[in-house]
Amino acid sequence: MATFGAANTNPNKSFEVTPSPADSISSLSFSPRADILVATSWDNQVRCWEISRSGNSLATAPKASISHDQPVLCSAWKDDGTTVFSGGCDKQAKMWPLLSGGQPVTVAMHDAPIVDMAWIPGMNLLVTGSWDKTLKYWDTRQQTPVHTQQLPDKCYSLSVKHPLLVVGTADRNLIVFNLQNPQTEFKRIVSPLKYQTRCVTAFPDQQGFLVGSVEGRVGVHHLDDSQQNKNFTFKCHRDGNDIYSVNALNFHPVHGTFATAGSDGAFNFWDKDSKQRLKAMSRCNQPITCSSFSHDGSIYAYASCYDWNKGAENHNPATAKSSIFLHMPQESEVKAKPRVASGRK
Amino acid sequence: MRKELCRNFQQGSCRYGERCRYLHPQQTKPNNPFGFGTQSSRDQQQQNKSSSNPFGFGVQGASNSNRPNQSQPFQNTWQRNPSSGGGASSTQQSGKQTQQADHKCTDPAACKRFIQEDLKNERPMWKLTCYAHFKHLPCDISGDISYEELRAMAYEESKRGIPLQSIVERERNLQNAKVAEFENFLRSPYRGPVTANQTAPSIFPPASQVNSPPGFSAFNQQPAFPNTNAGGGVSSSGPPNPFGRFNQQPNAFSLNTPQPAPSGPSGFQTQPSSFGPGPVTPSGFQTQPSAAFKPSPFGPGPVAPSGFQTQPSAMFKPASFGLGPVAPSGFQSQPASFGPGPGLAAPAQNSNIFPSVTPTPAFNSNQNNQTAFNFNSPVVDTTNTPSGTELQAGGAPVDTSIWLKEKWNPGEIPEQAPPDAFVHR
């Protein structure tokens, strides 16, 4: 891909996090308590930066990093903001008490790479999802999982908003768990989207979830049958006839609006209740692989790097640049907007 | 009555809303390059910029089916589909609008139309994907491979010294095979009647019993893990508990619940009902009676309580799943575990991708060979992967020899569509 210069790499004039990882970024997680950002990468590293604000600009300071033996695919923070979990192709998950400067220890194992994970605050457990078609729940003090849950297919994405857990698997299964009864699937749905599930995220109010697919589409799905009429899907991240995948979905922690980030290099903010797009940001010259809001929603971090959407032939490690950008959303971009028409129930 | 457009509505400020006697063209969407819209319409019939909905999140069915009877008849008119009169009752007609209703695959022509439209207009750039032609239906084409899976395979091979060229070629082969699978499907798409969300539960037995080796099902019967936890009554606070309202579980999953729950060591209840309100433990499993969680079929139990270090891989052996050979030193990156191994493009899938291309045409020509076909034939398996076939879900199983008869007596004609293997193309 030709880079014309700074304009295309960072058209939104976001702040860049430096030093940038050597290979694509697979996940970004902000601490739930502070402006500390963790990024996992295909270069086997888990890195952590502290973000500071001065006026309207942001500065980033690298703090620490740990390694895995193989590419790291996912990360999660503990709810007290002291510890980071990371997992990936080495089929392990590590627990890293980074705030206290402790060493990482392995706390989870699967038979295949771990692709997503989440900390469940209500139960003090880590849940990991893997391509070995299982979910495992871990008490970090024990070596064996507290529970192993079979999935119909490989886990691709999961999202927790206690007590709601949504898992998206291969072949378009979406499985919902009530974490108060985690051994039973609460509901299993076949995706409202027609193609591969790429990411899922639960509503902050736990009434449903969003699902994004490889065909530039997001589904909004409510759990309660009585709210089925509020379900819908919409298209996004398309450019003419090119249909890109939706790589990330994140809800704003305060406003209940959400962001989508796509393989087309763009990220957008949406309001599902008024069914509007709030803001379309400019396209970067590389796909956006992952994104995250900070704990108060004042910072939106996104990673611009190659996501493998064209396979190995477009991967050139010598010239590839992976960047993490920070965007400070304005209120107009992320604040929910009421519907203008009156008389509508 | 009045066929004029409401001027106020156009400006986004009509107070009468649904009662207004002028036209409020809400159902259609404005031209939107970023294509908020229903699944169907890409060419938006241009509407005015109804500023109430500037980017027109398309609403599948909501606007339509929720307002079937309005006081002004003309407001019912679907502006997008002038041919089909009243809009509310969407029938299985012209493909676009009718996607809103539940699609039951009863009309092969409709199915084929959806599929053709999709595969012509809505092909995503990522080719290694599954596909279904309508929302909530099981996959017509399965065998998902995600970006990360492909990338992990490539990195693994590269580590083993395989040159980039071979990696690229392998990926290209995967892609070509999948594209060919789609082409084939396009030619013979009709798979039989099926309803949304119906087959998935029936194909996959309730959770934690799928693909599980004996060790795992024994795990299910452990007294410590009754599945009958009534969890719905308690909600933390604030937002309505999404689970609390559900007092029934779909049938498929209730099979899972009647596990007897003897006096468990921890606060597990024995209520057979699902999420009705009731006394409840706040968390599904608690951490103190950790002994109870030790599933005995699993060999070595938890050893040192401290966060374990990385060497004793023997202790870890999550061999319970029997999903494939677990690399003995689970912490190294054993290449063996990656190929067609557990988790990644599982063997069934891999073999699925390649053979599905060739056998189908070959078999079509042999259709009259009576010995070649039965439901166990691998051909059927590859085009409809082991994980789910619409054929099985469609209705009562039919003796397949019926398809080989030259003449049917009245009453013998099966109602189901013939399995793919029998279909002439």
Coordinates of N, CA and C in Angstrom, one line a residue, chain A residues 6-115:
Chain A
A6 N 1.9 11.6 5.8 CA 1.2 11.6 7.1 C -0.3 11.7 6.9
A7 N -0.7 12.4 5.8 CA -2.1 12.6 5.7 C -2.9 11.4 5.7
N8 N -2.4 10.3 5.0 CA -3.2 9.1 5.0 C -3.0 8.2 6.2
T9 N -1.8 8.3 6.7 CA -1.6 7.4 7.9 C -2.4 7.8 9.1
N10 N -2.6 9.1 9.2 CA -3.3 9.6 10.4 C -4.2 10.8 10.0
P11 N -5.2 10.5 9.2 CA -6.0 11.6 8.7 C -6.8 12.3 9.7
N12 N -7.0 11.6 10.8 CA -7.8 12.2 11.9 C -7.0 13.0 12.9
K13 N -5.8 13.1 12.6 CA -4.9 13.9 13.5 C -5.0 13.4 14.9
S14 N -4.9 12.1 15.0 CA -5.0 11.6 16.4 C -3.6 11.5 16.9
F15 N -3.5 11.4 18.2 CA -2.2 11.3 18.9 C -1.6 9.9 18.7
E16 N -0.4 9.8 18.4 CA 0.2 8.5 18.2 C 0.8 8.0 19.5
V17 N 0.7 6.7 19.8 CA 1.3 6.1 20.9 C 2.7 5.6 20.5
T18 N 3.7 6.0 21.2 CA 5.0 5.6 20.8 C 5.7 4.9 22.0
P19 N 6.7 4.1 21.7 CA 7.0 3.5 20.4 C 6.0 2.5 20.0
S20 N 5.8 2.4 18.7 CA 4.8 1.5 18.2 C 5.3 0.1 18.1
P21 N 4.4 -0.8 18.3 CA 4.8 -2.3 18.3 C 5.4 -2.6 16.9
A22 N 6.1 -3.7 16.9 CA 6.8 -4.1 15.7 C 5.9 -4.8 14.7
D23 N 4.8 -5.3 15.2 CA 3.9 -6.0 14.3 C 2.5 -5.6 14.7
S24 N 1.5 -6.2 13.9 CA 0.1 -5.7 14.1 C -0.3 -5.9 15.6
I25 N -1.2 -5.0 15.9 CA -1.8 -5.0 17.2 C -3.1 -5.9 17.2
S26 N -3.2 -6.8 18.1 CA -4.4 -7.7 18.1 C -5.4 -7.2 19.1
S27 N -5.0 -6.5 20.2 CA -6.1 -6.0 21.1 C -5.6 -4.8 21.8
L28 N -6.5 -4.0 22.2 CA -6.2 -2.8 23.0 C -7.1 -2.8 24.3
S29 N -6.6 -2.6 25.4 CA -7.4 -2.5 26.6 C -7.0 -1.4 27.5
F30 N -8.0 -0.6 27.9 CA -7.7 0.5 28.8 C -8.0 0.0 30.2
S31 N -7.3 0.5 31.2 CA -7.5 0.2 32.5 C -8.9 0.7 32.9
P32 N -9.6 0.0 33.8 CA -10.9 0.5 34.2 C -10.8 1.6 35.2
R33 N -9.6 1.9 35.7 CA -9.5 2.9 36.7 C -8.7 4.1 36.3
A34 N -7.8 3.9 35.4 CA -6.8 5.0 35.1 C -6.6 5.0 33.6
D35 N -5.9 6.0 33.1 CA -5.6 6.1 31.7 C -4.3 5.3 31.4
I36 N -4.4 4.0 31.6 CA -3.3 3.2 31.2 C -3.8 2.3 30.1
L37 N -3.0 2.2 29.1 CA -3.4 1.4 27.9 C -2.5 0.3 27.7
V38 N -3.1 -0.9 27.4 CA -2.3 -2.1 27.2 C -2.6 -2.5 25.7
A39 N -1.5 -2.9 25.1 CA -1.7 -3.4 23.7 C -1.0 -4.8 23.6
T40 N -1.7 -5.7 22.9 CA -1.1 -7.0 22.6 C -0.8 -7.0 21.1
S41 N 0.3 -7.8 20.8 CA 0.7 -7.7 19.4 C 1.1 -9.0 18.8
W42 N 1.2 -9.1 17.5 CA 1.7 -10.3 16.8 C 3.2 -10.4 16.9
D43 N 3.8 -9.4 17.6 CA 5.2 -9.6 17.8 C 5.5 -10.2 19.2
N44 N 4.5 -10.8 19.7 CA 4.6 -11.6 21.0 C 4.7 -10.7 22.3
Q45 N 4.5 -9.4 22.1 CA 4.7 -8.6 23.3 C 3.3 -8.1 23.8
V46 N 3.3 -7.8 25.1 CA 2.2 -7.1 25.7 C 2.8 -5.8 26.3
R47 N 2.4 -4.7 25.8 CA 3.0 -3.4 26.2 C 2.0 -2.6 27.0
C48 N 2.5 -1.7 27.8 CA 1.6 -0.9 28.6 C 2.2 0.6 28.6
W49 N 1.3 1.5 28.4 CA 1.6 2.9 28.4 C 0.8 3.7 29.3
E50 N 1.3 4.7 29.9 CA 0.6 5.6 30.7 C 0.2 6.9 29.8
I51 N -1.0 7.3 29.9 CA -1.4 8.4 29.0 C -1.7 9.6 29.9
S52 N -1.1 10.7 29.6 CA -1.4 11.9 30.4 C -1.9 13.0 29.5
R53 N -2.6 13.8 30.1 CA -3.3 14.9 29.4 C -2.7 16.2 29.8
S54 N -2.6 17.0 28.8 CA -2.2 18.4 29.1 C -3.1 19.3 28.2
G55 N -4.1 19.9 28.8 CA -5.0 20.7 27.9 C -5.7 19.8 27.0
N56 N -5.6 20.1 25.7 CA -6.3 19.3 24.7 C -5.4 18.3 24.1
S57 N -4.3 18.1 24.6 CA -3.4 17.1 23.9 C -3.0 16.0 24.9
L58 N -2.6 14.9 24.3 CA -2.3 13.7 25.0 C -0.8 13.4 24.9
A59 N -0.2 12.8 25.9 CA 1.1 12.4 25.8 C 1.2 10.9 26.3
T60 N 2.0 10.1 25.7 CA 2.1 8.7 26.1 C 3.5 8.4 26.6
A61 N 3.6 7.6 27.7 CA 4.8 7.2 28.2 C 4.8 5.7 28.3
P62 N 5.7 5.0 27.6 CA 5.8 3.5 27.8 C 6.2 3.2 29.2
K63 N 5.5 2.2 29.7 CA 5.8 1.8 31.1 C 6.5 0.5 31.3
A64 N 5.9 -0.5 30.7 CA 6.5 -1.9 30.9 C 5.9 -2.8 29.8
S65 N 6.5 -4.0 29.7 CA 6.0 -4.9 28.7 C 6.4 -6.3 29.2
I66 N 5.7 -7.3 28.7 CA 6.0 -8.7 29.0 C 6.0 -9.4 27.6
S67 N 6.5 -10.6 27.6 CA 6.5 -11.4 26.4 C 5.8 -12.7 26.6
H68 N 5.2 -13.1 25.5 CA 4.8 -14.5 25.3 C 5.7 -15.2 24.4
D69 N 5.5 -16.5 24.2 CA 6.3 -17.2 23.2 C 5.8 -17.1 21.8
Q70 N 4.6 -16.7 21.7 CA 4.0 -16.6 20.4 C 3.1 -15.4 20.3
P71 N 2.5 -15.1 19.2 CA 1.7 -13.9 19.1 C 0.6 -13.9 20.2
V72 N 0.4 -12.7 20.7 CA -0.6 -12.5 21.7 C -1.9 -12.0 21.1
L73 N -3.0 -12.5 21.4 CA -4.2 -12.2 20.7 C -5.2 -11.4 21.5
C74 N -5.2 -11.4 22.8 CA -6.3 -10.8 23.5 C -5.7 -10.3 24.9
S75 N -6.5 -9.4 25.5 CA -6.1 -8.9 26.8 C -7.3 -8.5 27.5
A76 N -7.1 -8.4 28.9 CA -8.3 -8.0 29.7 C -7.7 -7.4 31.0
W77 N -8.3 -6.4 31.5 CA -7.9 -5.9 32.8 C -8.8 -6.5 33.9
K78 N -8.2 -6.6 35.1 CA -9.0 -6.9 36.2 C -9.7 -5.7 36.6
D79 N -10.9 -5.8 37.3 CA -11.7 -4.7 37.5 C -11.1 -3.7 38.5
D80 N -10.1 -4.1 39.3 CA -9.5 -3.2 40.2 C -8.3 -2.4 39.6
G81 N -8.1 -2.7 38.3 CA -7.1 -1.9 37.6 C -5.7 -2.2 38.0
T82 N -5.4 -3.3 38.6 CA -4.1 -3.7 39.1 C -3.4 -4.7 38.2
T83 N -4.2 -5.5 37.5 CA -3.6 -6.6 36.8 C -4.2 -6.8 35.4
V84 N -3.3 -7.2 34.6 CA -3.7 -7.4 33.2 C -3.5 -8.9 32.8
F85 N -4.5 -9.4 32.1 CA -4.4 -10.8 31.5 C -4.2 -10.7 30.1
S86 N -3.4 -11.6 29.6 CA -3.1 -11.7 28.1 C -3.1 -13.1 27.7
G87 N -3.5 -13.4 26.5 CA -3.4 -14.7 26.0 C -3.3 -14.7 24.5
G88 N -2.9 -15.9 23.9 CA -2.7 -15.9 22.5 C -2.4 -17.3 21.9
C89 N -1.5 -17.2 20.9 CA -1.2 -18.4 20.2 C -0.4 -19.5 21.0
D90 N 0.2 -19.0 22.1 CA 0.9 -20.0 22.9 C -0.1 -20.8 23.8
K91 N -1.4 -20.6 23.6 CA -2.5 -21.3 24.2 C -2.5 -21.1 25.7
Q92 N -1.8 -20.1 26.2 CA -1.8 -19.8 27.6 C -2.4 -18.4 27.8
A93 N -2.8 -18.2 29.1 CA -3.1 -16.8 29.4 C -2.2 -16.5 30.6
K94 N -1.7 -15.3 30.6 CA -0.8 -14.9 31.7 C -1.5 -13.8 32.5
M95 N -1.2 -13.8 33.7 CA -1.7 -12.8 34.6 C -0.5 -11.9 35.0
W96 N -0.6 -10.6 34.8 CA 0.5 -9.7 35.0 C 0.1 -8.6 36.0
P97 N 0.6 -8.6 37.2 CA 0.2 -7.6 38.1 C 1.0 -6.4 37.9
L98 N 0.7 -5.6 36.9 CA 1.7 -4.6 36.4 C 1.8 -3.4 37.3
L99 N 0.7 -3.1 38.0 CA 0.7 -2.0 38.8 C 1.7 -2.1 40.0
S100 N 1.8 -3.3 40.5 CA 2.8 -3.6 41.6 C 4.1 -4.0 41.0
G101 N 4.3 -4.0 39.7 CA 5.6 -4.4 39.1 C 5.9 -5.8 39.3
G102 N 4.9 -6.6 39.4 CA 5.1 -8.1 39.6 C 5.4 -8.8 38.3
Q103 N 5.8 -10.0 38.4 CA 6.1 -10.8 37.2 C 4.8 -11.5 36.8
P104 N 4.7 -11.8 35.5 CA 3.6 -12.5 35.0 C 3.6 -14.0 35.4
V105 N 2.5 -14.6 35.6 CA 2.4 -16.0 35.8 C 1.3 -16.6 34.9
T106 N 1.4 -17.8 34.5 CA 0.4 -18.4 33.6 C -0.7 -18.9 34.5
V107 N -1.9 -18.5 34.0 CA -3.1 -18.9 34.8 C -4.1 -19.7 34.0
A108 N -3.9 -19.9 32.8 CA -4.9 -20.6 32.0 C -4.2 -21.3 30.8
M109 N -4.9 -22.4 30.4 CA -4.3 -23.2 29.3 C -5.5 -23.7 28.5
H110 N -5.3 -23.7 27.2 CA -6.2 -24.3 26.3 C -5.5 -25.3 25.3
D111 N -6.3 -25.9 24.5 CA -5.7 -26.8 23.5 C -5.4 -26.1 22.2
A112 N -5.8 -24.9 22.1 CA -5.6 -24.1 20.9 C -5.5 -22.7 21.3
P113 N -5.1 -21.8 20.4 CA -4.9 -20.4 20.8 C -6.1 -19.8 21.4
I114 N -5.8 -18.9 22.4 CA -6.9 -18.2 23.1 C -7.1 -16.9 22.4
V115 N -8.3 -16.7 22.0 CA -8.6 -15.6 21.1 C -9.3 -14.4 21.8

